[in-house]
PDB file of C-alpha atoms and ligand atoms in Angstrom:
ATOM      1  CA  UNK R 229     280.625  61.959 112.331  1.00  0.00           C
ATOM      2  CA  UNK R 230     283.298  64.183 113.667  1.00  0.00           C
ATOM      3  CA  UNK R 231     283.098  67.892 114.428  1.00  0.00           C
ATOM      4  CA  UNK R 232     286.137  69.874 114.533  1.00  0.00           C
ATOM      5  CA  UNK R 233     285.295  72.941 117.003  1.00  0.00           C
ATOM      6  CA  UNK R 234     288.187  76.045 116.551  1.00  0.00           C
ATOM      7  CA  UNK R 235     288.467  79.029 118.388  1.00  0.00           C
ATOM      8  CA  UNK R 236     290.836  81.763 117.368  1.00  0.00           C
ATOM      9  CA  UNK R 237     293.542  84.183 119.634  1.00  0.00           C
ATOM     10  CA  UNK R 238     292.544  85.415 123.272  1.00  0.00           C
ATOM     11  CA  UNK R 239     289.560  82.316 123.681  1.00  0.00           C
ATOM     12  CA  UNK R 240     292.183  80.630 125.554  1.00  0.00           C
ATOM     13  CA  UNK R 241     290.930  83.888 128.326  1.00  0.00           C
ATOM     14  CA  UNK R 242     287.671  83.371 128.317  1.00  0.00           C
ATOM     15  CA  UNK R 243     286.400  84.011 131.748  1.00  0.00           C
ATOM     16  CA  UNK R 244     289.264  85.966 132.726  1.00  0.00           C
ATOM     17  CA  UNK R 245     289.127  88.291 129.705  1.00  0.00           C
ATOM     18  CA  UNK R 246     286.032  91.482 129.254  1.00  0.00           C
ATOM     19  CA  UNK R 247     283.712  88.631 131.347  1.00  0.00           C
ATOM     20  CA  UNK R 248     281.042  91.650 131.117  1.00  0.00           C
ATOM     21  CA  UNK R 249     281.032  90.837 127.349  1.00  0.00           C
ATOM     22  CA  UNK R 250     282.498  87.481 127.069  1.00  0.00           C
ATOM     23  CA  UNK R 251     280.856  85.841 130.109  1.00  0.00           C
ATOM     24  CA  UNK R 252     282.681  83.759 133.210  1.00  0.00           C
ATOM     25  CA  UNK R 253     282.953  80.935 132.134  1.00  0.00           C
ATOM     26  CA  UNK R 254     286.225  79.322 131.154  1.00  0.00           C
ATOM     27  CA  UNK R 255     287.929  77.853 127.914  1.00  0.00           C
ATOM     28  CA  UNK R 256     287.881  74.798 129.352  1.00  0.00           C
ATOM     29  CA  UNK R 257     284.424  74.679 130.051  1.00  0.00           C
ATOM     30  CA  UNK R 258     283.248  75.950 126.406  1.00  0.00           C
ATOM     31  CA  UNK R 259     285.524  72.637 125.395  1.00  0.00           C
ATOM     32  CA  UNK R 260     283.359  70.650 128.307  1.00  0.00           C
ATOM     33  CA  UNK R 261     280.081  71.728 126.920  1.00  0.00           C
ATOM     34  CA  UNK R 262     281.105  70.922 123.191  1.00  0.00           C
ATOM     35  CA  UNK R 263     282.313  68.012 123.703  1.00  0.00           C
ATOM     36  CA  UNK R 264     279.010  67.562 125.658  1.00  0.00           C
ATOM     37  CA  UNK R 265     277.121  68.932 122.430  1.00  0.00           C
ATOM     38  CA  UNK R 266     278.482  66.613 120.082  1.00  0.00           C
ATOM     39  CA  UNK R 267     277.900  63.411 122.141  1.00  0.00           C
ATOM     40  CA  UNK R 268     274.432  64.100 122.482  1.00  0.00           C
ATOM     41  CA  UNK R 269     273.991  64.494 119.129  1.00  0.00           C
ATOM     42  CA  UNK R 270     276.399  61.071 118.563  1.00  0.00           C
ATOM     43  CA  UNK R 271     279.115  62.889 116.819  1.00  0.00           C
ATOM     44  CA  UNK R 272     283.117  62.712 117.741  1.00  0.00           C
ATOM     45  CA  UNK R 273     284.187  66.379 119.051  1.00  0.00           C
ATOM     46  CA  UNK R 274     287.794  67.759 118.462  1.00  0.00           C
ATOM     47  CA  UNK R 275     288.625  71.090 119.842  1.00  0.00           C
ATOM     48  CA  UNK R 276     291.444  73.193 118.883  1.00  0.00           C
ATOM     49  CA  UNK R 277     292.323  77.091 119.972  1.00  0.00           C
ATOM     50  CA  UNK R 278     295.473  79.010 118.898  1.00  0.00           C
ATOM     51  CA  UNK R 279     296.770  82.323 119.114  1.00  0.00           C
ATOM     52  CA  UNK R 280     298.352  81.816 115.852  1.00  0.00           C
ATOM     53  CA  UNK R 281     296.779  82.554 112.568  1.00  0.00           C
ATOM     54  CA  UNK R 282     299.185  80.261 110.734  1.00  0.00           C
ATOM     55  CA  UNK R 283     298.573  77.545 113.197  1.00  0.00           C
ATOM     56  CA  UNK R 284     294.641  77.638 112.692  1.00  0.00           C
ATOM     57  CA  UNK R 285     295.748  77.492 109.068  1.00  0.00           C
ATOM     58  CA  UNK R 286     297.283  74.160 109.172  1.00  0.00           C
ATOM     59  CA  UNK R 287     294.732  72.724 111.665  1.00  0.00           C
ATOM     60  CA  UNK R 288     291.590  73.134 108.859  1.00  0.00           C
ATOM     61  CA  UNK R 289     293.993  71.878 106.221  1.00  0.00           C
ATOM     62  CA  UNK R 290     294.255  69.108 108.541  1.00  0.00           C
ATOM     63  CA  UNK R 291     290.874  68.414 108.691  1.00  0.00           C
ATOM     64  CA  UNK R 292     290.665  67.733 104.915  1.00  0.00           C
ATOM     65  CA  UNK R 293     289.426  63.978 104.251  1.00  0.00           C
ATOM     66  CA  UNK R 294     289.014  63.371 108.251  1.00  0.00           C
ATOM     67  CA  UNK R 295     286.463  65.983 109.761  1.00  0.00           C
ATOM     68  CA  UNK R 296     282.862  66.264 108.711  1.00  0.00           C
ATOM     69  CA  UNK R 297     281.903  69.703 110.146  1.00  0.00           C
ATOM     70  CA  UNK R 298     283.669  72.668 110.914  1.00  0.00           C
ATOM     71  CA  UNK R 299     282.291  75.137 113.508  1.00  0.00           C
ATOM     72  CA  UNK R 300     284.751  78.231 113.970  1.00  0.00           C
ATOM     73  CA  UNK R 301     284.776  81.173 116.118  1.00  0.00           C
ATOM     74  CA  UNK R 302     287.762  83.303 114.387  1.00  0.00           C
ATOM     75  CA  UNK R 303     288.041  86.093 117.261  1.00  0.00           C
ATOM     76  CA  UNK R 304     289.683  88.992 115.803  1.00  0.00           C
ATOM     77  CA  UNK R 305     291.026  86.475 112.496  1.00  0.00           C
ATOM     78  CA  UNK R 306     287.489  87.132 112.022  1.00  0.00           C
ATOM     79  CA  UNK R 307     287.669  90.654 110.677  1.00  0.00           C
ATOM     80  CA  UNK R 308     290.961  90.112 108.919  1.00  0.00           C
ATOM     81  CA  UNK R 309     292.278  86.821 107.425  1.00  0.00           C
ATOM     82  CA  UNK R 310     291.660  85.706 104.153  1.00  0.00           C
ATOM     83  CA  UNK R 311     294.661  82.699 104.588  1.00  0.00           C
ATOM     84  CA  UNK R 312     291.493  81.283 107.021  1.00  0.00           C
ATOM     85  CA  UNK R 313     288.999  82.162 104.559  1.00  0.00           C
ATOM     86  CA  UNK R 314     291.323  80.216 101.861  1.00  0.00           C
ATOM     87  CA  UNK R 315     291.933  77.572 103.823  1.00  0.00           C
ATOM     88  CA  UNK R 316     288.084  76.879 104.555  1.00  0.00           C
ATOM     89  CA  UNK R 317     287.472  77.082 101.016  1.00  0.00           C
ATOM     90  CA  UNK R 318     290.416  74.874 100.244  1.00  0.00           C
ATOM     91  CA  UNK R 319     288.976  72.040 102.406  1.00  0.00           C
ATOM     92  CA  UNK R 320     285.779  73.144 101.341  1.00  0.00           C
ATOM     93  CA  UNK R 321     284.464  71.235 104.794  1.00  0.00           C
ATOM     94  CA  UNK R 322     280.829  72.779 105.665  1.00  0.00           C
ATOM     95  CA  UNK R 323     281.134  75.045 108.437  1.00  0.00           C
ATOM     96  CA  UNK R 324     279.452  77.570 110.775  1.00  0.00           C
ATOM     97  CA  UNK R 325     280.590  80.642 111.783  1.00  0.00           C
ATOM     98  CA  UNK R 326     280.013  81.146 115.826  1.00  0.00           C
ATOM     99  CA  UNK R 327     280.720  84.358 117.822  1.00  0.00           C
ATOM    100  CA  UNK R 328     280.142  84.506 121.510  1.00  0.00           C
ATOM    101  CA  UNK R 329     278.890  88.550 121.189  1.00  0.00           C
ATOM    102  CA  UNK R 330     276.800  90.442 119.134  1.00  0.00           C
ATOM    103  CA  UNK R 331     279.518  91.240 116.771  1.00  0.00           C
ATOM    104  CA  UNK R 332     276.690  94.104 114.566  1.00  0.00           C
ATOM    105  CA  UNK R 333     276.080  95.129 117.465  1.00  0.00           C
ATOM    106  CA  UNK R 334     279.666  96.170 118.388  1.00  0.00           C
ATOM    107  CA  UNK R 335     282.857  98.861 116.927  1.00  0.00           C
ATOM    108  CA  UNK R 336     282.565  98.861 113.362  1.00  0.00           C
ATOM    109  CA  UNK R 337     285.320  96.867 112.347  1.00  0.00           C
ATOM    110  CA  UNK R 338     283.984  93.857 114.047  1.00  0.00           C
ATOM    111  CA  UNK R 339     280.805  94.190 111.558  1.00  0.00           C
ATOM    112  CA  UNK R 340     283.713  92.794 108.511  1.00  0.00           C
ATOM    113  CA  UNK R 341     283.661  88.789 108.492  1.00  0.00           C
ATOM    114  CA  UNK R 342     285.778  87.053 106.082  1.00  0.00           C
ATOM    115  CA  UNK R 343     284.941  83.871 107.238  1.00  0.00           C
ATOM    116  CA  UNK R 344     281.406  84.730 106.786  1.00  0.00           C
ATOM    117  CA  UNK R 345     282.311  84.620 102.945  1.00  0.00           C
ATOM    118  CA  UNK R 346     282.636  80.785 103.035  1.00  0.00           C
ATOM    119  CA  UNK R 347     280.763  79.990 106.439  1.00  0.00           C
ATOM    120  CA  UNK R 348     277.326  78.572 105.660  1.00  0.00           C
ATOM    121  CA  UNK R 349     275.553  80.245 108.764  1.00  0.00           C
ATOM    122  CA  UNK R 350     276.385  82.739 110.814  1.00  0.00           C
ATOM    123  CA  UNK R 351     275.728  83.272 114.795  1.00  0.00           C
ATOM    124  CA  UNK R 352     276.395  85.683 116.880  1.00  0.00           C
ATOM    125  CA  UNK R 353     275.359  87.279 120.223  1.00  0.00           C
ATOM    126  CA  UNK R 354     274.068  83.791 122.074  1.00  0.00           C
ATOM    127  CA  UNK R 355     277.396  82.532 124.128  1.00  0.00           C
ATOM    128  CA  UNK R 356     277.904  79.471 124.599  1.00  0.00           C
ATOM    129  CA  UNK R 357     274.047  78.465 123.096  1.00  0.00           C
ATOM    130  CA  UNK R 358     275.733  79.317 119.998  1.00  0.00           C
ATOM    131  CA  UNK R 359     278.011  76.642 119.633  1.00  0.00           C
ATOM    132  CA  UNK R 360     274.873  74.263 120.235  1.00  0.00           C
ATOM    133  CA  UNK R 361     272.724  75.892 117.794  1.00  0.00           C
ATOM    134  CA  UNK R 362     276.121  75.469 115.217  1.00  0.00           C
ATOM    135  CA  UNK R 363     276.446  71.832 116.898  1.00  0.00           C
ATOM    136  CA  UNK R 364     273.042  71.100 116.126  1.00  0.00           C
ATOM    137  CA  UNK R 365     272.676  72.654 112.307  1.00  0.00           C
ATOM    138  CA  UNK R 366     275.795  70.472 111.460  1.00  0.00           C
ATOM    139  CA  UNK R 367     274.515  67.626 113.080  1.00  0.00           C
ATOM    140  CA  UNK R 368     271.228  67.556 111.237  1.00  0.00           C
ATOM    141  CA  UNK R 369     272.831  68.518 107.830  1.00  0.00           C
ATOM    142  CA  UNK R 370     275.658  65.670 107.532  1.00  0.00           C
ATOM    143  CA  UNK R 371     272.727  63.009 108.914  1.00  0.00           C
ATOM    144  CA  UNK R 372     270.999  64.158 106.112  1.00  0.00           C
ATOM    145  CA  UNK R 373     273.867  64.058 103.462  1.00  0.00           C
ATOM    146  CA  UNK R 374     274.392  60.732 104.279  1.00  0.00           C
ATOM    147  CA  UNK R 375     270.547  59.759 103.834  1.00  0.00           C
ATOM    148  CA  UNK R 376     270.605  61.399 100.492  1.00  0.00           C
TER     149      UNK R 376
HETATM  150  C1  DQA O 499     284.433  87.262 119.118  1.00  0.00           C
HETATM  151  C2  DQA O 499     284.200  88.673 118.581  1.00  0.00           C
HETATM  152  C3  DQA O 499     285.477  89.229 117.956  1.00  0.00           C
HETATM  153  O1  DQA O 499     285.244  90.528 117.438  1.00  0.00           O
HETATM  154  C4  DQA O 499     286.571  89.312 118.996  1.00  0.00           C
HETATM  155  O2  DQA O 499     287.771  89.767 118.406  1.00  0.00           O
HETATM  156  C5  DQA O 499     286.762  88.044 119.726  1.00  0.00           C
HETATM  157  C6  DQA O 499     285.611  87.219 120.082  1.00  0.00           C
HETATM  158  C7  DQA O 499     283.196  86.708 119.859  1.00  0.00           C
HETATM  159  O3  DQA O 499     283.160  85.514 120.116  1.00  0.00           O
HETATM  160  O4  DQA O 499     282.285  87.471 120.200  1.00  0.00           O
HETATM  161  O5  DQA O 499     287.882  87.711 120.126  1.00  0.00           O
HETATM  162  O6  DQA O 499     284.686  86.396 118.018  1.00  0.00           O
END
């Protein structure tokens, strides 16, 4: 089974970027401990992070007919783009929703999630545990999807 792990503009600075809300730790190590995530559950990890909204566009339209879970941290695509919205429901590929803050807990415009619209769980506020928890979920559906 292969995950498909995206993360939207500005993830590229984690660690460098608001580390008193986004943590220290690095892109590169978020992609280490997916990756990490996704062998232990026995599934193929492929990351992908863009500043581009158009590009994140084409790399879930990609995904159609090769990846088997989707989990997505939008950043701030999150609280505007229907084209990603579109594009999930397009490929119609399940997927979880991750955030790395407490987004409700946060400026008002970061409580709006398009994503959410299509996203079959939601979670926010954990850091990196998040992606696990997503990891995990996805994991333990598609296992069962192909028992069924
Ligand atoms: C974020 C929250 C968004 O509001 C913000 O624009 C981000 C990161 C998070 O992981 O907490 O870039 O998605």
């Amino acid at each position: 089974m292969r995950i498909l792990v995206i993360s939207g503009p500005n993830l590229n600075m984690l660690g460098i970027r608001e580390p008193e809300i986004y943590g220290k730790s690095t892109y590169l190590d978020l992609v280490t401990y997916v990756t990490d995530c996704c062998t232990a559950v026995g599934c193929v990890c492929d990351t992908f992070q863009s500043n581009h909204e158009g590009a994140i566009v084409d790399r879930i339209q990609a995904a159609y007919g090769v990846v088997d879970g989707i989990v997505i941290n939008p950043a701030a695509y999150t609280h505007t783009s229907v084209a990603i919205l579109d594009a999930l429901k397009a490929v119609a590929i399940p997927t979880v929703e991750v955030h790395l803050s407490d987004v409700d807990a946060r400026e008002e415009f970061r409580h709006i999630s398009y994503v959410s619209l299509y996203a079959e769980k939601v979670i926010k506020g954990k850091g990196f545990e998040g992606y696990k928890e997503a990891i995990d979920y996805l994991s333990d559906k598609l296992r069962q999807s192909v028992i069924e």
